[in-house]
């Protein structure tokens, strides 16, 4: 299986004017082959060498050229483009662009985006060898390096002008490899991760339901961490007030039965299943079609409940099963109950947390957990749900690696 090293990565490719601009077309394709989403910004000079239409057709997005172009700005404005990208890669970067970038100019779209960017910036210079070795250019490059801009190349060889020396655009394959190495190692690249999150609602009648206090925050944080780790993530969510996780696919569900059906429809090619949802254990046997009314003859009411399907146990019982991670929310005997759940549900890992402590858990941004697996456990201090998610993802990827050996 080919590993797509840039899955979920957003790369803004800046193309400046120079004969090597035609190579940017190939670069778009190679970055996409690695799974990256690529958008293109061209300087006016670049459009003399390669057409914006070519770049648009290859990238699948409008090519951005001018600051005040109402059409492309309405698709995505310059600040949004800067915020959108995980990396701004300028290839080829001309001597003129490098000088303007270095001087902090904002006189065209590309320099303005670079000024507004809080993300990584890399440049692949390409120019005549004399322009490259010119002391002014070298001073500019040294200044960019001090500002943590990554310089890719240039390479040495015969130049378009017939001269030989340093100044050729680095080979496209090498630019792609250098781009991959900018991102931290992707722990779950190529893996499909399905996560249940939030509460379920079990309806009693058209206006009432049984539910619980789960906010969905921990499940959504895990989905973000899995996306960061390069996974293809599906969030199967009960009703929450949270925004969908960027770059994950969300399937909204209401009841445990809905959630069960959605999970089963996504499980065949799933590598890791994480059950974070607080699934209601029981649902009313009968859901009244009309609103239940008080009666004169009794001041009590009985609703008969029946057990819901155990989603994670059903997943773990499949013959071709993913790596299964469960959560154990307990109010007492935390580790004992967690270990029993691990065995009873045949899980690979369980995340135990004490929901009796109201300063952490259900609605809080923090949590305190212990990771429990068959032959070990690890107790973590109180930390944000986001950091906990990253720890869980790390642990899962380590256990997956260990299974391969
Ligand atoms: N779970 C599930 N389907 C259910 C109940 C729970 O998938 N019907 C999953 C949860 O998402 C969690 C794990 O099972 O990952 C443990 O949930 P919990 O409610 O703590 O366990 P229960 O089996 O309901 O046990 P109990 O209520 O007795 O503590």
mmCIF file of N, CA, C and O and ligand atoms in Angstrom, residues 196 275-277 279-281 309-312 326-330 341 344-345, ligand 1:
data_model
loop_
_atom_site.group_PDB
_atom_site.id
_atom_site.type_symbol
_atom_site.label_atom_id
_atom_site.label_comp_id
_atom_site.label_asym_id
_atom_site.label_seq_id
_atom_site.Cartn_x
_atom_site.Cartn_y
_atom_site.Cartn_z
ATOM 1 N N UNK A 196 -17.094 7.181 18.046
ATOM 2 C CA UNK A 196 -18.429 7.600 18.485
ATOM 3 C C UNK A 196 -18.243 8.668 19.565
ATOM 4 O O UNK A 196 -17.291 8.610 20.344
ATOM 5 N N UNK A 275 -14.716 4.099 20.973
ATOM 6 C CA UNK A 275 -16.066 4.337 21.481
ATOM 7 C C UNK A 275 -16.005 5.323 22.636
ATOM 8 O O UNK A 275 -15.710 4.950 23.765
ATOM 9 N N UNK A 276 -16.236 6.590 22.329
ATOM 10 C CA UNK A 276 -16.214 7.600 23.393
ATOM 11 C C UNK A 276 -17.646 7.951 23.793
ATOM 12 O O UNK A 276 -17.884 8.519 24.856
ATOM 13 N N UNK A 277 -18.607 7.624 22.936
ATOM 14 C CA UNK A 277 -19.995 8.027 23.213
ATOM 15 C C UNK A 277 -20.474 7.446 24.536
ATOM 16 O O UNK A 277 -20.117 6.328 24.908
ATOM 17 N N UNK A 279 -23.260 5.965 25.495
ATOM 18 C CA UNK A 279 -24.460 5.351 24.902
ATOM 19 C C UNK A 279 -25.424 5.009 26.032
ATOM 20 O O UNK A 279 -25.022 4.392 27.023
ATOM 21 N N UNK A 280 -26.687 5.417 25.880
ATOM 22 C CA UNK A 280 -27.667 5.072 26.928
ATOM 23 C C UNK A 280 -27.793 3.553 26.964
ATOM 24 O O UNK A 280 -27.933 2.915 25.917
ATOM 25 N N UNK A 281 -27.700 3.006 28.163
ATOM 26 C CA UNK A 281 -27.743 1.538 28.266
ATOM 27 C C UNK A 281 -29.127 0.994 27.938
ATOM 28 O O UNK A 281 -29.256 -0.132 27.472
ATOM 29 N N UNK A 309 -28.338 -2.054 22.123
ATOM 30 C CA UNK A 309 -27.194 -2.862 21.681
ATOM 31 C C UNK A 309 -25.905 -2.283 22.258
ATOM 32 O O UNK A 309 -25.788 -1.060 22.399
ATOM 33 N N UNK A 310 -24.954 -3.144 22.611
ATOM 34 C CA UNK A 310 -23.644 -2.654 23.056
ATOM 35 C C UNK A 310 -22.797 -2.477 21.799
ATOM 36 O O UNK A 310 -22.362 -3.458 21.179
ATOM 37 N N UNK A 311 -22.599 -1.220 21.407
ATOM 38 C CA UNK A 311 -21.968 -0.946 20.108
ATOM 39 C C UNK A 311 -20.532 -1.454 20.078
ATOM 40 O O UNK A 311 -20.136 -2.207 19.182
ATOM 41 N N UNK A 312 -19.765 -1.069 21.096
ATOM 42 C CA UNK A 312 -18.325 -1.417 21.036
ATOM 43 C C UNK A 312 -18.124 -2.929 21.169
ATOM 44 O O UNK A 312 -17.260 -3.504 20.489
ATOM 45 N N UNK A 326 -12.099 1.553 24.203
ATOM 46 C CA UNK A 326 -13.322 1.949 24.897
ATOM 47 C C UNK A 326 -13.038 2.951 26.002
ATOM 48 O O UNK A 326 -11.881 3.197 26.358
ATOM 49 N N UNK A 327 -14.077 3.551 26.517
ATOM 50 C CA UNK A 327 -13.968 4.448 27.667
ATOM 51 C C UNK A 327 -14.759 3.824 28.818
ATOM 52 O O UNK A 327 -15.811 3.231 28.583
ATOM 53 N N UNK A 328 -14.243 3.963 30.018
ATOM 54 C CA UNK A 328 -14.991 3.487 31.183
ATOM 55 C C UNK A 328 -15.192 4.672 32.108
ATOM 56 O O UNK A 328 -14.242 5.146 32.743
ATOM 57 N N UNK A 329 -16.404 5.204 32.112
ATOM 58 C CA UNK A 329 -16.714 6.320 33.009
ATOM 59 C C UNK A 329 -17.283 5.701 34.274
ATOM 60 O O UNK A 329 -18.341 5.079 34.236
ATOM 61 N N UNK A 330 -16.557 5.839 35.384
ATOM 62 C CA UNK A 330 -16.968 5.164 36.624
ATOM 63 C C UNK A 330 -17.048 6.166 37.761
ATOM 64 O O UNK A 330 -16.415 7.226 37.724
ATOM 65 N N UNK A 341 -14.345 -4.330 32.218
ATOM 66 C CA UNK A 341 -14.956 -3.917 30.931
ATOM 67 C C UNK A 341 -14.048 -4.274 29.764
ATOM 68 O O UNK A 341 -14.516 -4.700 28.706
ATOM 69 N N UNK A 344 -14.557 -8.043 29.403
ATOM 70 C CA UNK A 344 -15.922 -8.418 29.016
ATOM 71 C C UNK A 344 -16.221 -7.997 27.578
ATOM 72 O O UNK A 344 -16.813 -8.744 26.812
ATOM 73 N N UNK A 345 -15.763 -6.782 27.200
ATOM 74 C CA UNK A 345 -16.070 -6.289 25.849
ATOM 75 C C UNK A 345 -14.990 -6.673 24.839
ATOM 76 O O UNK A 345 -15.054 -6.278 23.680
HETATM 77 N N1 LIG B 1 -20.664 1.433 24.928
HETATM 78 C C1 LIG B 1 -21.225 1.107 23.709
HETATM 79 N N2 LIG B 1 -22.533 0.754 23.618
HETATM 80 C C2 LIG B 1 -23.294 0.704 24.722
HETATM 81 C C3 LIG B 1 -22.753 1.040 25.992
HETATM 82 C C4 LIG B 1 -21.439 1.413 26.045
HETATM 83 O O1 LIG B 1 -20.513 1.158 22.698
HETATM 84 N N3 LIG B 1 -24.567 0.344 24.603
HETATM 85 C C5 LIG B 1 -19.236 1.774 25.002
HETATM 86 C C6 LIG B 1 -18.957 3.206 25.408
HETATM 87 O O2 LIG B 1 -18.846 4.044 24.290
HETATM 88 C C7 LIG B 1 -17.644 3.044 26.146
HETATM 89 C C8 LIG B 1 -17.718 1.661 26.766
HETATM 90 O O3 LIG B 1 -18.700 0.967 26.018
HETATM 91 O O4 LIG B 1 -16.551 3.024 25.264
HETATM 92 C C9 LIG B 1 -18.086 1.638 28.200
HETATM 93 O O5 LIG B 1 -19.252 2.384 28.447
HETATM 94 P P1 LIG B 1 -19.943 2.385 29.873
HETATM 95 O O6 LIG B 1 -21.231 3.101 29.777
HETATM 96 O O7 LIG B 1 -18.949 2.842 30.902
HETATM 97 O O8 LIG B 1 -20.120 0.841 30.058
HETATM 98 P P2 LIG B 1 -21.372 -0.052 30.190
HETATM 99 O O9 LIG B 1 -21.164 -1.256 29.353
HETATM 100 O O10 LIG B 1 -22.606 0.725 29.918
HETATM 101 O O11 LIG B 1 -21.281 -0.498 31.704
HETATM 102 P P3 LIG B 1 -21.944 0.132 33.029
HETATM 103 O O12 LIG B 1 -23.020 1.087 32.573
HETATM 104 O O13 LIG B 1 -22.452 -1.064 33.720
HETATM 105 O O14 LIG B 1 -20.826 0.793 33.753
#
